[in-house]
């Protein structure tokens, strides 16, 4: 039992006033919210990697157990849906109520693609660009065609090839032909 209300001796308790919380550790789960623009990509059984603050050097492989049917309002005022993720059994790990962490839900996996960190892509009205460094140390702005994206990576379908050196966080005053050292 985790709580009783009222929790002091001598209280008058009626069937409408007593509140008890009884927890079964065998049924613990991790709950997260997924925004309405992403919820269509989530399916029951989908793979999830959990990172819990209480176990900073561990990652837990799991899966989506349930997707809420009704929306909730997030702390920032957005619309989201509750997603329940099963907690795996692991020796030496004791899950507790209220533990915080992050969940990475794997929507799709792609292989043999060229990708760059999202911080390397410069978005302009005329398209998406990256800055490349050639063998002589000079930079060149290249228009790219993006494919799939994750939180921190973008697939490059056209414009960059394997082995190209891309500038991450390019300065706004960078000009074509500028020589840099790296």
PDB file of C-alpha atoms in Angstrom:
ATOM      1  CA  UNK A   1       0.000   0.000   0.000  1.00  0.00           C
ATOM      2  CA  UNK A   2       1.416   3.436  -0.882  1.00  0.00           C
ATOM      3  CA  UNK A   3      -1.139   5.807   0.665  1.00  0.00           C
ATOM      4  CA  UNK A   4      -4.248   6.040   2.821  1.00  0.00           C
ATOM      5  CA  UNK A   5      -6.513   9.051   3.132  1.00  0.00           C
ATOM      6  CA  UNK A   6      -7.452   9.892   5.865  1.00  0.00           C
ATOM      7  CA  UNK A   7      -4.201   8.626   7.327  1.00  0.00           C
ATOM      8  CA  UNK A   8      -4.559   9.277  11.048  1.00  0.00           C
ATOM      9  CA  UNK A   9      -6.215   7.322  13.870  1.00  0.00           C
ATOM     10  CA  UNK A  10      -9.657   8.331  15.087  1.00  0.00           C
ATOM     11  CA  UNK A  11     -10.903   9.570  11.707  1.00  0.00           C
ATOM     12  CA  UNK A  12     -14.466   8.884  10.745  1.00  0.00           C
ATOM     13  CA  UNK A  13     -14.265   6.918   7.522  1.00  0.00           C
ATOM     14  CA  UNK A  14     -17.249   6.492   5.244  1.00  0.00           C
ATOM     15  CA  UNK A  15     -17.486   4.656   1.947  1.00  0.00           C
ATOM     16  CA  UNK A  16     -17.274   8.022   0.126  1.00  0.00           C
ATOM     17  CA  UNK A  17     -14.216   9.394   1.963  1.00  0.00           C
ATOM     18  CA  UNK A  18     -11.664   6.599   2.194  1.00  0.00           C
ATOM     19  CA  UNK A  19      -8.984   6.547  -0.500  1.00  0.00           C
ATOM     20  CA  UNK A  20      -6.440   3.739  -0.651  1.00  0.00           C
ATOM     21  CA  UNK A  21      -3.647   3.224  -3.170  1.00  0.00           C
ATOM     22  CA  UNK A  22      -2.527  -0.363  -3.497  1.00  0.00           C
ATOM     23  CA  UNK A  23       0.319  -1.086  -5.887  1.00  0.00           C
ATOM     24  CA  UNK A  24       1.418  -4.367  -7.398  1.00  0.00           C
ATOM     25  CA  UNK A  25       5.086  -4.069  -8.502  1.00  0.00           C
ATOM     26  CA  UNK A  26       4.465  -6.830 -11.054  1.00  0.00           C
ATOM     27  CA  UNK A  27       2.223  -4.469 -13.037  1.00  0.00           C
ATOM     28  CA  UNK A  28       4.482  -1.378 -13.155  1.00  0.00           C
ATOM     29  CA  UNK A  29       4.744   0.406 -16.488  1.00  0.00           C
ATOM     30  CA  UNK A  30       6.364   3.555 -17.885  1.00  0.00           C
ATOM     31  CA  UNK A  31       3.935   6.224 -19.057  1.00  0.00           C
ATOM     32  CA  UNK A  32       4.771   8.921 -21.580  1.00  0.00           C
ATOM     33  CA  UNK A  33       2.895  11.392 -23.754  1.00  0.00           C
ATOM     34  CA  UNK A  34       3.145  11.417 -27.545  1.00  0.00           C
ATOM     35  CA  UNK A  35       2.025  14.521 -29.437  1.00  0.00           C
ATOM     36  CA  UNK A  36      -0.933  14.290 -31.781  1.00  0.00           C
ATOM     37  CA  UNK A  37       1.242  14.890 -34.859  1.00  0.00           C
ATOM     38  CA  UNK A  38       3.316  11.786 -34.025  1.00  0.00           C
ATOM     39  CA  UNK A  39       0.705   9.439 -32.552  1.00  0.00           C
ATOM     40  CA  UNK A  40      -0.244   7.934 -35.934  1.00  0.00           C
ATOM     41  CA  UNK A  41       3.313   6.522 -36.155  1.00  0.00           C
ATOM     42  CA  UNK A  42       2.985   4.608 -32.858  1.00  0.00           C
ATOM     43  CA  UNK A  43       1.668   1.035 -32.750  1.00  0.00           C
ATOM     44  CA  UNK A  44       1.185  -1.489 -29.932  1.00  0.00           C
ATOM     45  CA  UNK A  45       4.202  -3.820 -29.838  1.00  0.00           C
ATOM     46  CA  UNK A  46       6.587  -1.242 -31.291  1.00  0.00           C
ATOM     47  CA  UNK A  47      10.143  -1.339 -29.903  1.00  0.00           C
ATOM     48  CA  UNK A  48      11.098   1.211 -27.254  1.00  0.00           C
ATOM     49  CA  UNK A  49      14.372   2.084 -25.542  1.00  0.00           C
ATOM     50  CA  UNK A  50      13.906   3.518 -22.045  1.00  0.00           C
ATOM     51  CA  UNK A  51      16.434   5.684 -20.213  1.00  0.00           C
ATOM     52  CA  UNK A  52      15.590   6.186 -16.522  1.00  0.00           C
ATOM     53  CA  UNK A  53      17.127   8.957 -14.420  1.00  0.00           C
ATOM     54  CA  UNK A  54      17.533   6.533 -11.496  1.00  0.00           C
ATOM     55  CA  UNK A  55      19.718   4.247 -13.667  1.00  0.00           C
ATOM     56  CA  UNK A  56      21.811   6.661 -15.770  1.00  0.00           C
ATOM     57  CA  UNK A  57      24.167   3.970 -17.089  1.00  0.00           C
ATOM     58  CA  UNK A  58      21.401   1.563 -18.147  1.00  0.00           C
ATOM     59  CA  UNK A  59      19.102   1.351 -21.112  1.00  0.00           C
ATOM     60  CA  UNK A  60      16.028  -0.832 -21.098  1.00  0.00           C
ATOM     61  CA  UNK A  61      14.629  -2.476 -24.227  1.00  0.00           C
ATOM     62  CA  UNK A  62      10.857  -2.703 -24.135  1.00  0.00           C
ATOM     63  CA  UNK A  63       7.726  -2.236 -26.223  1.00  0.00           C
ATOM     64  CA  UNK A  64       4.539  -0.175 -26.462  1.00  0.00           C
ATOM     65  CA  UNK A  65       1.847  -1.889 -24.397  1.00  0.00           C
ATOM     66  CA  UNK A  66      -1.112   0.476 -24.831  1.00  0.00           C
ATOM     67  CA  UNK A  67      -2.005   3.750 -26.573  1.00  0.00           C
ATOM     68  CA  UNK A  68      -4.573   6.022 -24.952  1.00  0.00           C
ATOM     69  CA  UNK A  69      -7.745   6.678 -26.893  1.00  0.00           C
ATOM     70  CA  UNK A  70      -8.528  10.114 -25.445  1.00  0.00           C
ATOM     71  CA  UNK A  71      -6.226  13.118 -25.589  1.00  0.00           C
ATOM     72  CA  UNK A  72      -4.590  14.954 -22.707  1.00  0.00           C
ATOM     73  CA  UNK A  73      -3.351  18.528 -22.541  1.00  0.00           C
ATOM     74  CA  UNK A  74       0.433  18.736 -22.100  1.00  0.00           C
ATOM     75  CA  UNK A  75       2.184  21.114 -19.703  1.00  0.00           C
ATOM     76  CA  UNK A  76       2.820  23.420 -22.686  1.00  0.00           C
ATOM     77  CA  UNK A  77      -0.813  23.402 -23.794  1.00  0.00           C
ATOM     78  CA  UNK A  78      -0.434  20.927 -26.662  1.00  0.00           C
ATOM     79  CA  UNK A  79      -2.491  17.843 -27.375  1.00  0.00           C
ATOM     80  CA  UNK A  80      -0.987  14.414 -26.685  1.00  0.00           C
ATOM     81  CA  UNK A  81      -1.937  10.813 -25.982  1.00  0.00           C
ATOM     82  CA  UNK A  82      -0.759   8.646 -23.095  1.00  0.00           C
ATOM     83  CA  UNK A  83       1.406   5.719 -24.171  1.00  0.00           C
ATOM     84  CA  UNK A  84       2.007   2.858 -21.751  1.00  0.00           C
ATOM     85  CA  UNK A  85       5.351   1.025 -22.057  1.00  0.00           C
ATOM     86  CA  UNK A  86       6.058  -2.254 -20.295  1.00  0.00           C
ATOM     87  CA  UNK A  87       9.005  -2.358 -17.889  1.00  0.00           C
ATOM     88  CA  UNK A  88      11.317  -5.313 -18.468  1.00  0.00           C
ATOM     89  CA  UNK A  89      12.537  -7.527 -15.645  1.00  0.00           C
ATOM     90  CA  UNK A  90      16.258  -7.039 -15.003  1.00  0.00           C
ATOM     91  CA  UNK A  91      18.428  -8.371 -12.185  1.00  0.00           C
ATOM     92  CA  UNK A  92      19.559  -5.647  -9.799  1.00  0.00           C
ATOM     93  CA  UNK A  93      16.956  -3.146 -11.009  1.00  0.00           C
ATOM     94  CA  UNK A  94      14.093  -2.151  -8.734  1.00  0.00           C
ATOM     95  CA  UNK A  95      11.550   0.083 -10.415  1.00  0.00           C
ATOM     96  CA  UNK A  96       9.756   2.569  -8.160  1.00  0.00           C
ATOM     97  CA  UNK A  97       6.625   4.662  -8.572  1.00  0.00           C
ATOM     98  CA  UNK A  98       7.337   8.141  -9.895  1.00  0.00           C
ATOM     99  CA  UNK A  99      10.677   7.393 -11.586  1.00  0.00           C
ATOM    100  CA  UNK A 100      11.429   9.772 -14.455  1.00  0.00           C
ATOM    101  CA  UNK A 101      13.131   9.147 -17.752  1.00  0.00           C
ATOM    102  CA  UNK A 102      12.895   9.259 -21.517  1.00  0.00           C
ATOM    103  CA  UNK A 103      11.505   6.835 -24.050  1.00  0.00           C
ATOM    104  CA  UNK A 104      12.745   6.462 -27.610  1.00  0.00           C
ATOM    105  CA  UNK A 105      10.031   4.808 -29.659  1.00  0.00           C
ATOM    106  CA  UNK A 106      11.444   3.322 -32.850  1.00  0.00           C
ATOM    107  CA  UNK A 107       9.002   4.229 -35.619  1.00  0.00           C
ATOM    108  CA  UNK A 108      11.100   2.856 -38.493  1.00  0.00           C
ATOM    109  CA  UNK A 109      14.649   1.749 -39.086  1.00  0.00           C
ATOM    110  CA  UNK A 110      16.664   2.605 -42.157  1.00  0.00           C
ATOM    111  CA  UNK A 111      20.021   1.265 -43.237  1.00  0.00           C
ATOM    112  CA  UNK A 112      22.590   2.264 -45.832  1.00  0.00           C
ATOM    113  CA  UNK A 113      21.606   5.932 -45.781  1.00  0.00           C
ATOM    114  CA  UNK A 114      23.745   9.035 -45.566  1.00  0.00           C
ATOM    115  CA  UNK A 115      22.767  11.181 -42.619  1.00  0.00           C
ATOM    116  CA  UNK A 116      24.025  14.300 -40.893  1.00  0.00           C
ATOM    117  CA  UNK A 117      23.259  15.806 -37.531  1.00  0.00           C
ATOM    118  CA  UNK A 118      20.278  18.167 -37.704  1.00  0.00           C
ATOM    119  CA  UNK A 119      22.550  20.990 -36.525  1.00  0.00           C
ATOM    120  CA  UNK A 120      24.398  20.832 -39.859  1.00  0.00           C
ATOM    121  CA  UNK A 121      21.310  21.559 -41.981  1.00  0.00           C
ATOM    122  CA  UNK A 122      20.588  25.212 -42.764  1.00  0.00           C
ATOM    123  CA  UNK A 123      16.952  25.858 -43.672  1.00  0.00           C
ATOM    124  CA  UNK A 124      16.248  28.796 -45.977  1.00  0.00           C
ATOM    125  CA  UNK A 125      13.301  29.861 -48.130  1.00  0.00           C
ATOM    126  CA  UNK A 126      15.151  28.487 -51.163  1.00  0.00           C
ATOM    127  CA  UNK A 127      15.636  25.032 -49.603  1.00  0.00           C
ATOM    128  CA  UNK A 128      17.894  23.056 -47.298  1.00  0.00           C
ATOM    129  CA  UNK A 129      21.667  23.477 -47.358  1.00  0.00           C
ATOM    130  CA  UNK A 130      24.819  22.143 -45.730  1.00  0.00           C
ATOM    131  CA  UNK A 131      28.340  23.507 -45.705  1.00  0.00           C
ATOM    132  CA  UNK A 132      31.024  21.109 -46.957  1.00  0.00           C
ATOM    133  CA  UNK A 133      34.795  21.374 -46.549  1.00  0.00           C
ATOM    134  CA  UNK A 134      36.858  20.335 -49.579  1.00  0.00           C
ATOM    135  CA  UNK A 135      40.355  18.835 -49.470  1.00  0.00           C
ATOM    136  CA  UNK A 136      41.989  22.292 -49.528  1.00  0.00           C
ATOM    137  CA  UNK A 137      40.074  23.420 -46.456  1.00  0.00           C
ATOM    138  CA  UNK A 138      37.714  25.707 -48.370  1.00  0.00           C
ATOM    139  CA  UNK A 139      33.979  25.658 -47.633  1.00  0.00           C
ATOM    140  CA  UNK A 140      31.135  25.380 -50.092  1.00  0.00           C
ATOM    141  CA  UNK A 141      27.405  25.692 -49.504  1.00  0.00           C
ATOM    142  CA  UNK A 142      25.550  22.752 -51.084  1.00  0.00           C
ATOM    143  CA  UNK A 143      21.798  22.396 -51.600  1.00  0.00           C
ATOM    144  CA  UNK A 144      20.553  19.043 -50.272  1.00  0.00           C
ATOM    145  CA  UNK A 145      17.413  16.949 -50.561  1.00  0.00           C
ATOM    146  CA  UNK A 146      16.339  15.599 -47.178  1.00  0.00           C
ATOM    147  CA  UNK A 147      14.725  12.243 -46.527  1.00  0.00           C
ATOM    148  CA  UNK A 148      13.568  10.838 -43.206  1.00  0.00           C
ATOM    149  CA  UNK A 149      14.480  12.630 -39.991  1.00  0.00           C
ATOM    150  CA  UNK A 150      14.770  11.771 -36.332  1.00  0.00           C
ATOM    151  CA  UNK A 151      15.139  14.074 -33.364  1.00  0.00           C
ATOM    152  CA  UNK A 152      18.823  14.672 -34.095  1.00  0.00           C
ATOM    153  CA  UNK A 153      19.595  13.318 -37.590  1.00  0.00           C
ATOM    154  CA  UNK A 154      18.505  13.989 -41.164  1.00  0.00           C
ATOM    155  CA  UNK A 155      18.840  11.620 -44.092  1.00  0.00           C
ATOM    156  CA  UNK A 156      20.487  13.276 -47.097  1.00  0.00           C
ATOM    157  CA  UNK A 157      19.085  11.888 -50.370  1.00  0.00           C
ATOM    158  CA  UNK A 158      21.024  14.230 -52.665  1.00  0.00           C
ATOM    159  CA  UNK A 159      23.917  16.666 -52.304  1.00  0.00           C
ATOM    160  CA  UNK A 160      26.266  14.865 -49.889  1.00  0.00           C
ATOM    161  CA  UNK A 161      28.200  11.655 -50.392  1.00  0.00           C
ATOM    162  CA  UNK A 162      29.879   9.307 -47.946  1.00  0.00           C
ATOM    163  CA  UNK A 163      33.147  10.756 -46.657  1.00  0.00           C
ATOM    164  CA  UNK A 164      32.203  14.436 -47.174  1.00  0.00           C
ATOM    165  CA  UNK A 165      33.163  16.715 -44.292  1.00  0.00           C
ATOM    166  CA  UNK A 166      30.123  18.681 -43.124  1.00  0.00           C
ATOM    167  CA  UNK A 167      30.205  21.720 -40.825  1.00  0.00           C
ATOM    168  CA  UNK A 168      27.990  21.436 -37.754  1.00  0.00           C
ATOM    169  CA  UNK A 169      26.553  24.733 -36.435  1.00  0.00           C
ATOM    170  CA  UNK A 170      27.890  26.783 -39.365  1.00  0.00           C
ATOM    171  CA  UNK A 171      28.288  30.477 -38.555  1.00  0.00           C
ATOM    172  CA  UNK A 172      25.766  32.759 -40.266  1.00  0.00           C
ATOM    173  CA  UNK A 173      28.524  34.897 -41.808  1.00  0.00           C
ATOM    174  CA  UNK A 174      30.231  31.950 -43.566  1.00  0.00           C
ATOM    175  CA  UNK A 175      30.932  32.565 -47.287  1.00  0.00           C
ATOM    176  CA  UNK A 176      31.669  30.197 -50.170  1.00  0.00           C
ATOM    177  CA  UNK A 177      35.405  29.752 -50.630  1.00  0.00           C
ATOM    178  CA  UNK A 178      36.344  30.681 -47.057  1.00  0.00           C
ATOM    179  CA  UNK A 179      39.398  28.699 -45.964  1.00  0.00           C
ATOM    180  CA  UNK A 180      39.107  27.030 -42.584  1.00  0.00           C
ATOM    181  CA  UNK A 181      41.218  24.690 -40.528  1.00  0.00           C
ATOM    182  CA  UNK A 182      39.716  21.673 -38.840  1.00  0.00           C
TER     183      UNK A 182
END
